[in-house]
CSV table of C-alpha atoms (C1' of nucleotides) in Angstrom, one decimal:
chain,number,residue,atom,x,y,z
A,1,VAL,CA,-38.7,80.1,65.4
A,2,THR,CA,-40.9,79.0,62.7
A,3,ALA,CA,-41.3,75.2,62.1
A,4,ARG,CA,-39.3,73.4,59.0
A,5,SER,CA,-41.2,71.7,56.6
A,6,ILE,CA,-38.9,68.7,55.6
A,7,LEU,CA,-39.9,66.0,52.9
A,8,HIS,CA,-38.6,62.6,52.8
A,9,ILE,CA,-38.8,60.9,49.4
A,10,ASP,CA,-38.2,57.1,48.9
A,11,LEU,CA,-38.8,55.5,45.7
A,12,ASP,CA,-40.9,52.2,45.9
A,13,ALA,CA,-38.9,49.0,45.3
A,14,PHE,CA,-36.2,51.0,43.4
A,15,PHE,CA,-34.0,48.6,41.9
A,16,VAL,CA,-36.8,46.3,40.8
A,17,SER,CA,-38.8,49.2,39.6
A,18,VAL,CA,-36.0,50.4,37.4
A,19,GLU,CA,-35.4,46.8,36.1
A,20,LEU,CA,-39.2,46.8,35.0
A,21,LEU,CA,-38.9,49.9,32.9
A,22,ASP,CA,-36.6,47.8,30.9
A,23,ARG,CA,-38.2,44.7,31.1
A,24,PRO,CA,-42.1,45.7,31.2
A,25,GLU,CA,-43.3,42.2,30.7
A,26,LEU,CA,-42.4,41.3,34.4
A,27,ARG,CA,-44.7,44.0,35.7
A,28,GLY,CA,-47.0,42.4,38.4
A,29,THR,CA,-44.7,39.5,38.8
A,30,PRO,CA,-42.7,38.8,41.6
A,31,VAL,CA,-39.2,40.0,41.1
A,32,VAL,CA,-36.2,40.2,43.2
A,33,VAL,CA,-32.8,41.8,42.6
A,34,GLY,CA,-29.8,40.8,44.6
A,35,GLY,CA,-26.8,38.3,44.6
A,36,THR,CA,-27.7,35.2,42.6
A,37,GLY,CA,-25.1,32.9,43.8
A,38,GLN,CA,-25.3,30.7,46.9
A,39,ARG,CA,-24.0,33.5,49.2
A,40,GLY,CA,-26.0,36.4,48.2
A,41,VAL,CA,-28.8,38.5,49.5
A,42,VAL,CA,-31.9,40.1,48.3
A,43,ALA,CA,-31.2,44.1,47.5
A,44,ALA,CA,-34.8,44.8,46.6
A,45,ALA,CA,-38.1,42.8,45.8
A,46,SER,CA,-41.1,43.7,44.2
A,47,TYR,CA,-44.1,44.1,46.3
A,48,GLU,CA,-45.6,40.6,44.4
A,49,ALA,CA,-42.6,39.0,45.8
A,50,ARG,CA,-43.1,40.5,49.2
A,51,SER,CA,-46.3,38.9,49.7
A,52,TYR,CA,-44.5,35.5,49.6
A,53,GLY,CA,-42.4,36.8,52.5
A,54,VAL,CA,-39.4,38.0,50.5
A,55,HIS,CA,-37.8,40.9,51.7
A,56,SER,CA,-34.5,42.9,51.4
A,57,ALA,CA,-31.3,41.6,53.2
A,58,MET,CA,-32.8,38.1,53.1
A,59,PRO,CA,-30.3,35.2,52.0
A,60,THR,CA,-31.2,34.7,48.1
A,61,VAL,CA,-31.3,31.0,49.1
A,62,THR,CA,-34.2,31.6,51.5
A,63,ALA,CA,-35.9,33.9,49.0
A,64,ARG,CA,-35.7,30.9,46.4
A,65,ARG,CA,-37.5,28.7,48.6
A,66,LEU,CA,-40.1,31.2,49.7
A,67,CYS,CA,-40.9,32.2,46.0
A,68,PRO,CA,-39.5,29.8,43.7
A,69,GLN,CA,-41.5,31.2,40.4
A,70,ALA,CA,-39.7,34.8,41.2
A,71,THR,CA,-37.6,36.1,38.5
A,72,PHE,CA,-34.1,36.7,40.2
A,73,LEU,CA,-31.9,39.4,38.5
A,74,PRO,CA,-28.4,40.2,39.4
A,75,GLY,CA,-28.7,44.1,39.7
A,76,ARG,CA,-27.2,46.7,37.6
A,77,HIS,CA,-25.8,49.4,39.9
A,78,SER,CA,-24.5,51.8,37.2
A,79,ARG,CA,-28.1,51.8,35.9
A,80,TYR,CA,-29.8,52.6,39.3
A,81,ALA,CA,-26.8,55.4,39.7
A,82,GLU,CA,-27.8,56.9,36.3
A,83,VAL,CA,-31.6,56.9,37.0
A,84,SER,CA,-30.8,58.3,40.7
A,85,SER,CA,-28.9,61.3,39.3
A,86,ARG,CA,-31.8,62.2,37.2
A,87,LEU,CA,-34.3,62.0,40.2
A,88,MET,CA,-31.9,64.1,42.6
A,89,ALA,CA,-32.0,66.8,39.7
A,90,ILE,CA,-35.5,66.7,39.7
A,91,PHE,CA,-35.5,67.3,43.7
A,92,ARG,CA,-33.2,70.1,43.1
A,93,ASP,CA,-35.5,71.9,40.8
A,94,VAL,CA,-37.9,72.6,44.0
A,95,THR,CA,-34.9,73.5,46.4
A,96,PRO,CA,-31.0,73.6,46.6
A,97,LEU,CA,-31.5,71.8,50.4
A,98,VAL,CA,-31.3,68.2,48.8
A,99,GLU,CA,-29.4,65.4,51.1
A,100,PRO,CA,-29.5,62.1,49.1
A,101,LEU,CA,-29.4,59.1,51.9
A,102,SER,CA,-28.7,56.6,49.2
A,103,LEU,CA,-29.6,56.1,45.5
A,104,ASP,CA,-33.1,55.9,46.1
A,105,GLU,CA,-33.9,58.3,49.1
A,106,ALA,CA,-33.5,62.1,49.9
A,107,PHE,CA,-34.5,64.7,52.6
A,108,LEU,CA,-35.9,68.0,51.0
A,109,ASP,CA,-36.0,71.1,53.1
A,110,VAL,CA,-38.6,72.9,51.4
A,111,THR,CA,-39.1,75.6,54.1
A,112,GLY,CA,-37.9,78.2,51.9
A,113,SER,CA,-39.7,77.3,48.9
A,114,LEU,CA,-43.1,77.4,50.5
A,115,ARG,CA,-44.2,80.9,49.2
A,116,ARG,CA,-43.1,80.1,45.7
A,117,LEU,CA,-44.5,76.7,45.4
A,118,GLY,CA,-47.6,76.3,48.1
A,119,PRO,CA,-47.8,74.2,51.0
A,120,ALA,CA,-45.7,71.1,51.6
A,121,PRO,CA,-48.1,68.6,51.1
A,122,SER,CA,-48.9,70.1,47.6
A,123,ILE,CA,-44.9,70.1,46.7
A,124,ALA,CA,-44.9,66.5,47.5
A,125,ALA,CA,-47.6,65.4,45.3
A,126,ALA,CA,-46.3,67.5,42.6
A,127,LEU,CA,-43.1,65.7,42.9
A,128,ARG,CA,-44.7,62.3,43.0
A,129,ASP,CA,-46.5,63.4,39.6
A,130,ARG,CA,-43.4,64.7,38.0
A,131,VAL,CA,-41.2,61.5,39.2
A,132,ALA,CA,-43.9,59.3,37.7
A,133,LYS,CA,-44.3,61.3,34.4
A,134,GLU,CA,-40.5,62.1,33.6
A,135,GLU,CA,-39.1,58.5,35.2
A,136,GLY,CA,-42.0,56.1,35.2
A,137,LEU,CA,-41.4,55.4,38.9
A,138,ALA,CA,-43.4,55.6,41.9
A,139,CYS,CA,-42.4,57.3,45.1
A,140,SER,CA,-43.7,58.0,48.6
A,141,VAL,CA,-43.0,61.1,50.4
A,142,GLY,CA,-43.4,61.7,54.1
A,143,VAL,CA,-43.8,65.3,55.4
A,144,GLY,CA,-43.0,66.6,58.9
A,145,PRO,CA,-41.2,69.2,60.8
A,146,SER,CA,-37.8,67.4,61.0
A,147,LYS,CA,-35.9,64.9,59.0
A,148,PHE,CA,-36.7,61.9,61.4
A,149,ILE,CA,-40.5,62.7,61.6
A,150,ALA,CA,-40.5,63.0,57.7
A,151,LYS,CA,-38.6,59.8,57.6
A,152,LEU,CA,-41.3,57.6,59.7
A,153,ALA,CA,-43.9,59.3,58.3
A,154,THR,CA,-42.8,57.8,54.5
A,155,GLU,CA,-43.3,54.4,56.3
A,156,HIS,CA,-47.1,55.4,56.5
A,157,ALA,CA,-47.0,56.4,53.1
A,158,LYS,CA,-45.6,53.6,51.2
A,159,PRO,CA,-47.3,50.6,49.6
A,160,GLY,CA,-47.3,47.3,51.4
A,161,ALA,CA,-47.8,43.6,50.8
A,162,SER,CA,-50.3,41.1,52.1
A,163,PRO,CA,-50.1,37.3,51.6
A,164,THR,CA,-53.1,38.0,48.9
A,165,GLY,CA,-51.0,40.7,47.3
A,166,PRO,CA,-49.6,44.3,46.9
A,167,VAL,CA,-51.4,46.8,48.9
A,168,PRO,CA,-51.4,50.1,47.7
A,169,GLY,CA,-50.1,53.2,50.0
A,170,ARG,CA,-51.3,56.6,50.5
A,171,GLY,CA,-48.4,58.2,48.4
A,172,VAL,CA,-47.9,61.2,50.8
A,173,PHE,CA,-48.3,61.5,54.4
A,174,VAL,CA,-48.2,64.3,56.6
A,175,VAL,CA,-47.5,64.8,60.4
A,176,VAL,CA,-47.8,68.5,61.3
A,177,PRO,CA,-45.9,69.7,64.6
A,178,ASP,CA,-48.9,69.2,66.8
A,179,GLU,CA,-49.5,65.9,66.1
A,180,VAL,CA,-45.9,64.8,66.7
A,181,SER,CA,-46.5,63.3,70.1
A,182,ALA,CA,-49.6,61.4,69.3
A,183,PHE,CA,-47.9,60.0,65.9
A,184,LEU,CA,-44.7,58.9,67.8
A,185,GLY,CA,-46.2,57.6,71.0
A,186,PRO,CA,-47.7,54.4,69.9
A,187,LEU,CA,-44.8,53.4,67.4
A,188,PRO,CA,-42.5,50.5,68.3
A,189,VAL,CA,-39.3,51.6,69.4
A,190,GLY,CA,-37.5,49.8,66.6
A,191,ALA,CA,-39.2,52.3,64.3
A,192,LEU,CA,-36.7,54.9,65.6
A,193,TRP,CA,-33.7,55.6,63.1
A,194,GLY,CA,-30.6,53.8,65.1
A,195,VAL,CA,-32.7,51.3,67.0
A,196,GLY,CA,-31.9,47.9,65.6
A,197,PRO,CA,-32.0,44.2,67.2
A,198,ALA,CA,-29.2,44.9,69.9
A,199,THR,CA,-30.7,48.3,71.0
A,200,ARG,CA,-34.2,47.2,71.1
A,201,GLU,CA,-33.0,43.9,73.2
A,202,ARG,CA,-31.7,46.3,75.9
A,203,LEU,CA,-34.6,48.6,75.7
A,204,ALA,CA,-36.8,46.0,76.1
A,205,ARG,CA,-34.9,44.6,79.5
A,206,LEU,CA,-36.0,48.5,80.7
A,207,GLY,CA,-39.4,47.7,79.8
A,208,VAL,CA,-39.6,50.0,77.1
A,209,SER,CA,-41.6,48.6,73.9
A,210,THR,CA,-42.7,51.9,72.3
A,211,VAL,CA,-41.4,55.3,71.7
A,212,GLY,CA,-44.0,56.7,74.0
A,213,ASP,CA,-42.4,54.5,76.7
A,214,LEU,CA,-39.0,55.7,75.8
A,215,ALA,CA,-39.9,59.3,75.9
A,216,ARG,CA,-40.9,58.7,79.5
A,217,LEU,CA,-37.7,56.9,80.7
A,218,PRO,CA,-35.3,59.4,82.7
A,219,VAL,CA,-32.6,60.0,80.4
A,220,ASP,CA,-29.8,58.8,82.7
A,221,ALA,CA,-31.5,55.7,82.7
A,222,LEU,CA,-31.1,55.4,79.1
A,223,ARG,CA,-27.6,56.7,78.9
A,224,ALA,CA,-26.5,53.9,81.5
A,225,SER,CA,-28.3,51.3,79.5
A,226,VAL,CA,-27.2,52.1,75.7
A,227,GLY,CA,-24.2,54.5,76.3
A,228,ASP,CA,-24.0,58.3,76.6
A,229,ALA,CA,-24.3,59.5,72.9
A,230,VAL,CA,-26.8,57.1,71.8
A,231,GLY,CA,-28.9,57.5,74.9
A,232,ARG,CA,-29.0,61.5,74.4
A,233,HIS,CA,-30.1,61.2,70.6
A,234,LEU,CA,-32.6,58.5,71.4
A,235,HIS,CA,-34.4,60.3,74.2
A,236,ALA,CA,-34.5,63.5,72.1
A,237,LEU,CA,-36.0,61.8,69.2
A,238,ALA,CA,-38.6,59.7,71.4
A,239,ASN,CA,-39.5,63.4,72.5
A,240,GLY,CA,-40.0,64.7,68.9
A,241,ARG,CA,-36.9,67.0,69.0
A,242,ASP,CA,-34.5,66.7,65.9
A,243,ASP,CA,-33.0,70.0,64.6
A,244,ARG,CA,-30.3,68.2,62.3
A,245,PRO,CA,-30.3,70.2,59.3
A,246,VAL,CA,-30.8,68.8,55.7
A,247,THR,CA,-27.0,69.0,54.6
A,248,PRO,CA,-26.5,69.1,50.8
A,249,ASP,CA,-22.9,67.8,49.4
A,250,LEU,CA,-21.9,65.7,52.6
A,251,ALA,CA,-18.4,64.7,51.9
A,252,PRO,CA,-17.7,61.0,51.9
A,253,LYS,CA,-15.6,60.0,55.0
A,254,SER,CA,-14.4,56.6,53.4
A,255,VAL,CA,-13.9,54.6,50.6
A,256,SER,CA,-13.9,50.9,50.6
A,257,HIS,CA,-14.1,47.7,48.6
A,258,GLU,CA,-15.2,44.1,49.9
A,259,GLU,CA,-16.2,40.8,48.7
A,260,THR,CA,-17.5,37.7,49.7
A,261,PHE,CA,-16.1,34.7,47.7
A,262,ALA,CA,-18.1,32.0,46.2
A,263,VAL,CA,-16.0,29.6,47.9
A,264,ASP,CA,-13.8,30.2,50.8
A,265,ILE,CA,-10.1,31.0,50.1
A,266,ARG,CA,-7.4,29.3,52.3
A,267,SER,CA,-4.3,30.4,50.5
A,268,PHE,CA,-1.9,33.4,51.2
A,269,ASP,CA,-1.7,34.0,47.4
A,270,GLU,CA,-5.2,34.0,46.5
A,271,VAL,CA,-5.9,36.7,49.3
A,272,GLN,CA,-2.8,38.6,48.0
A,273,ARG,CA,-4.4,38.4,44.7
A,274,GLU,CA,-7.9,39.8,45.4
A,275,LEU,CA,-5.9,42.5,47.6
A,276,VAL,CA,-4.2,44.0,44.5
A,277,ARG,CA,-7.7,44.3,42.7
A,278,MET,CA,-9.4,46.0,45.9
A,279,ALA,CA,-6.7,48.2,46.4
A,280,ASP,CA,-6.7,49.1,42.6
A,281,SER,CA,-10.7,49.8,42.9
A,282,VAL,CA,-10.3,52.0,46.0
A,283,ALA,CA,-7.5,54.2,44.6
A,284,ALA,CA,-9.2,54.3,41.2
A,285,ARG,CA,-12.3,55.6,43.1
A,286,LEU,CA,-10.5,58.1,45.2
A,287,ARG,CA,-8.9,59.6,42.1
A,288,ALA,CA,-11.9,59.8,40.4
A,289,SER,CA,-13.6,61.7,43.6
A,290,ASN,CA,-10.5,63.8,43.9
A,291,LEU,CA,-9.8,62.4,47.3
A,292,ARG,CA,-6.9,60.9,49.4
A,293,GLY,CA,-6.9,58.7,52.5
A,294,ARG,CA,-4.6,58.4,55.2
A,295,THR,CA,-5.6,55.6,57.1
A,296,VAL,CA,-5.7,51.9,55.3
A,297,GLY,CA,-7.9,49.3,56.7
A,298,LEU,CA,-8.2,45.7,56.2
A,299,LYS,CA,-11.2,43.5,56.9
A,300,VAL,CA,-11.3,39.7,57.1
A,301,ARG,CA,-14.1,37.6,57.5
A,302,TYR,CA,-13.8,33.7,58.0
A,303,SER,CA,-16.7,31.4,57.5
A,304,GLU,CA,-16.2,29.9,60.8
A,305,GLY,CA,-18.6,31.6,63.1
A,306,PHE,CA,-19.0,34.4,60.4
A,307,ARG,CA,-16.4,36.0,62.7
A,308,THR,CA,-14.8,39.2,61.3
A,309,ILE,CA,-11.6,41.1,62.1
A,310,SER,CA,-10.5,44.3,61.2
A,311,ARG,CA,-6.8,45.9,61.0
A,312,SER,CA,-6.0,49.5,60.4
A,313,SER,CA,-2.9,51.8,60.3
A,314,THR,CA,-2.4,55.4,59.5
A,315,LEU,CA,0.1,56.4,57.1
A,316,HIS,CA,2.2,59.8,57.2
A,317,GLU,CA,0.4,60.9,54.4
A,318,ALA,CA,-2.6,60.8,52.5
A,319,THR,CA,-2.4,58.7,49.4
A,320,ASP,CA,-4.6,57.9,46.2
A,321,ASP,CA,-2.0,55.4,44.8
A,322,GLY,CA,-3.2,51.6,44.5
A,323,LEU,CA,0.4,50.5,45.1
A,324,VAL,CA,0.7,52.5,48.6
A,325,ILE,CA,-2.8,51.1,49.7
A,326,LEU,CA,-1.8,47.5,48.7
A,327,ALA,CA,1.4,47.7,50.5
A,328,GLU,CA,-0.4,48.7,53.7
A,329,ALA,CA,-3.0,46.1,53.3
A,330,ARG,CA,-0.4,43.5,52.8
A,331,ARG,CA,1.4,44.6,55.8
A,332,LEU,CA,-1.9,44.4,57.9
A,333,LEU,CA,-2.5,41.0,56.4
A,334,GLY,CA,0.7,40.1,57.9
A,335,ASP,CA,0.5,36.6,59.5
A,336,LEU,CA,-3.2,36.3,60.0
A,337,ASP,CA,-4.2,32.7,59.8
A,338,LEU,CA,-6.1,32.0,56.7
A,339,SER,CA,-6.4,28.3,57.2
A,340,PRO,CA,-9.8,28.5,58.8
A,341,GLY,CA,-11.1,29.4,55.3
A,342,VAL,CA,-11.7,33.0,54.5
A,343,ARG,CA,-15.2,34.1,53.0
A,344,LEU,CA,-14.6,38.0,52.8
A,345,VAL,CA,-11.7,40.1,52.2
A,346,GLY,CA,-12.1,44.1,52.2
A,347,VAL,CA,-9.8,47.0,51.7
A,348,GLY,CA,-10.8,50.6,52.7
A,349,VAL,CA,-9.4,54.0,53.4
A,350,THR,CA,-10.6,56.6,55.9
A,351,LYS,CA,-9.5,60.0,57.1
A,352,LEU,CA,-10.1,61.3,53.8
A,353,ASP,CA,-8.6,64.8,52.4
A,354,ALA,CA,-9.4,66.6,49.2
A,355,GLY,CA,-6.6,65.6,47.2
A,356,GLU,CA,-5.2,69.1,46.3
A,357,ALA,CA,-3.5,69.4,42.9
A,358,ARG,CA,-0.3,67.5,42.7
A,359,GLN,CA,2.9,69.3,43.4
A,360,LEU,CA,4.9,68.8,40.1
A,361,SER,CA,8.1,70.2,41.1
A,362,PHE,CA,11.3,68.0,41.5
A,363,ASP,CA,11.0,68.4,45.4
A,364,GLY,CA,11.0,64.6,46.9
A,365,LEU,CA,12.0,63.1,43.6
A,366,ASP,CA,15.3,61.3,45.4
A,367,GLN,CA,12.8,59.3,48.0
A,368,PRO,CA,11.0,56.4,46.8
A,369,SER,CA,7.5,56.3,47.8
A,370,ASP,CA,6.3,53.9,50.4
A,371,ALA,CA,5.2,51.2,48.1
A,372,SER,CA,7.6,51.1,45.3
A,373,ASP,CA,10.9,52.4,44.1
A,374,ARG,CA,9.5,54.6,41.4
A,375,ARG,CA,9.3,58.4,42.2
A,376,PRO,CA,6.2,59.8,43.3
A,377,THR,CA,5.2,62.0,40.3
A,378,GLU,CA,6.1,59.1,38.0
A,379,ARG,CA,3.4,57.1,39.8
A,380,THR,CA,1.0,60.1,39.7
A,381,GLU,CA,1.6,60.2,36.0
A,382,ALA,CA,1.1,56.2,35.7
A,383,ASN,CA,-2.0,56.6,37.6
A,384,ARG,CA,-3.5,59.4,35.5
A,385,ALA,CA,-2.8,57.4,32.2
A,386,VAL,CA,-4.3,54.5,33.7
A,387,ASP,CA,-7.4,56.5,34.5
A,388,GLU,CA,-7.4,57.8,31.3
A,389,ILE,CA,-7.2,54.6,29.4
A,390,ARG,CA,-10.2,53.1,31.6
A,391,ARG,CA,-12.4,56.2,31.0
A,392,ARG,CA,-11.6,56.0,27.1
A,393,PHE,CA,-11.8,51.8,26.9
A,394,GLY,CA,-13.6,50.7,30.0
A,395,ARG,CA,-12.6,49.4,33.1
A,396,ASP,CA,-11.0,46.1,31.7
A,397,ALA,CA,-8.8,47.7,29.6
A,398,ILE,CA,-5.9,47.8,31.8
A,399,GLY,CA,-5.1,46.7,35.3
A,400,PRO,CA,-2.2,45.4,37.6
A,401,GLY,CA,-0.2,43.1,36.0
A,402,ARG,CA,-0.6,40.4,38.7
A,403,LEU,CA,-4.2,40.0,37.7
A,404,ALA,CA,-3.5,39.2,34.0
A,405,ASN,CA,-3.5,35.9,32.3
A,406,ASP,CA,-0.8,34.3,30.9
A,407,ASP,CA,-1.8,35.8,27.4
A,408,GLY,CA,-1.4,39.0,29.1
A,409,VAL,CA,-5.5,39.6,29.2
A,410,GLY,CA,-7.1,40.2,32.4
A,411,THR,CA,-10.4,40.7,34.3
A,412,PHE,CA,-9.6,43.5,36.2
A,413,GLU,CA,-13.1,44.6,37.2
A,414,PRO,CA,-11.7,47.0,39.7
A,415,GLY,CA,-14.8,49.0,40.6
A,416,GLY,CA,-18.0,46.8,39.8
A,417,ARG,CA,-20.3,46.6,42.5
A,418,GLN,CA,-22.3,43.2,43.0
A,419,TRP,CA,-24.6,41.9,45.4
A,420,GLY,CA,-22.9,38.9,46.4
A,421,PRO,CA,-20.5,36.5,44.9
A,422,LEU,CA,-21.2,34.7,41.6
A,423,ASP,CA,-21.6,31.1,41.1
A,424,GLY,CA,-18.4,29.3,41.7
A,425,GLU,CA,-18.4,28.3,37.8
A,426,ASP,CA,-18.8,31.8,36.8
A,427,GLN,CA,-16.1,33.4,38.9
A,428,GLY,CA,-12.5,34.3,37.9
A,429,THR,CA,-11.2,34.1,34.4
B,1,DT,C1',-29.9,27.9,58.1
B,2,DC,C1',-28.0,31.9,56.2
B,3,DT,C1',-26.5,36.0,56.7
B,4,DG,C1',-23.9,41.4,50.3
B,5,DG,C1',-21.5,45.6,49.8
B,6,DG,C1',-20.8,50.3,51.0
B,7,DG,C1',-20.9,53.3,54.2
B,8,DT,C1',-21.8,56.2,59.2
B,9,DC,C1',-21.2,56.5,63.9
B,10,DC,C1',-20.2,55.1,68.7
B,11,DT,C1',-17.6,52.4,72.3
B,12,DG,C1',-14.2,50.8,74.9
B,13,DC,C1',-9.3,50.4,75.2
B,14,DT,C1',-4.6,51.7,75.0
B,15,DA,C1',-0.8,54.8,74.4
B,16,DC,C1',0.8,59.3,75.1
B,17,DG,C1',1.7,64.1,76.3
B,18,DA,C1',0.8,68.0,79.2
C,1,DT,C1',10.9,63.3,90.6
C,2,DC,C1',7.1,60.7,91.1
C,3,DT,C1',1.8,60.1,90.6
C,4,DG,C1',-2.4,61.0,89.3
C,5,DT,C1',-5.4,63.0,85.9
C,6,DC,C1',-7.3,64.6,81.8
C,7,DG,C1',-8.0,65.2,76.9
C,8,DT,C1',-6.7,63.2,72.4
C,9,DA,C1',-5.5,60.1,69.0
C,10,DG,C1',-5.3,55.4,67.0
C,11,DC,C1',-7.3,51.2,66.7
C,12,DA,C1',-10.7,47.1,66.8
C,13,DG,C1',-15.1,46.0,67.0
C,14,DG,C1',-19.8,46.5,66.9
C,15,DA,C1',-24.6,48.5,65.7
C,16,DC,C1',-26.9,50.2,62.4
C,17,DC,C1',-28.6,52.2,57.8
C,18,DC,C1',-30.3,51.4,52.7
DNA sequence: TCTGGGGTCCTGCTACGA
DNA sequence: TCTGTCGTAGCAGGACCC
């Protein structure tokens, strides 16, 4: 078996770097992209902002306290997606085996490209040059014999931040097969993909703090502590075993939309109104991806204790119709007590199937669909028309009647992604 | 204190049929 | 017919990732 050559590419402070392309005057200053309201979190921070202790997932309120002079930007998901698709195209020039992990990260299996393009570290360096030249963006690349080693290697390639300012990174970091154990051994267990605070705490109770400690632990002790599947997986990783292939075109397994409100909601009517918007958004995205889902899920998070509950149920057949999803979400909402104050509501769909071409025969026209009295093919036609109108005139051009104002104008915003709620006064029109 | 949004995967429980 | 067991599916919740 010949060793594989896997690259893991990670764009440096991606969202911020894209913003700087459009606002070069902010270069070299602290910039934070993320929710701008009271309940948002940081999605990305420039290395200048990181020197003040700001990091992603930190509440924006905390970031403002640590670095009040930073420029806070709300984030433009569609712009990042557009740049990301060009980056992925560059990666696919090197190999068709590109597995995007997110907008700013991907695995590349270049094993089959070595004869044509040279050794993996040279491919990595060439890719960095191309991304810099064509997109004006910096990225870091990890090279290793497996996905997991390549990903860890990237951490050693990235820039950093110290209290005195940004620290340049190596750009490319290579771990060759012979060096895997020496590379892994001293790393903290938290460096392993899949070890978060909860698992780290359990491992600490077993006296495990480094990957080397974990590798020496009997697999059965590990399974007893963290569960069967997780235990086996971590034991293999700690011993440098990871044969997961780089898989392009992974099909999505769920589609969801959730929102945290700037101010808690207590009324049933308000929650219902949000459900209309979210079900519409999820359905539109399903149709855009030619998918349909069978299990509908509802998520409600209370402010009190940050407690989250979820309810789900499985339909007789898969759907991409907002009304069907809405009806099920409403049923799941049922008699939940909303009086403590709801900070987040979400609607999602799982158990996805490819939405095969619709049967346009007259079969089944006599039965009403689950959610409305209208006939299924009529609903399909209506949904198609809505999708077409939105494609031509924008997302706000048409939407569920319940979301319209008295004058018939609505802010439907079905698919917009945000990084936290807007400030109260900006929300809802 | 404060903790987004969109995901994946795993676990524990229950119900159910063979 | 009753009882235990096993595999599987559905569901709720949690951990984790970027």
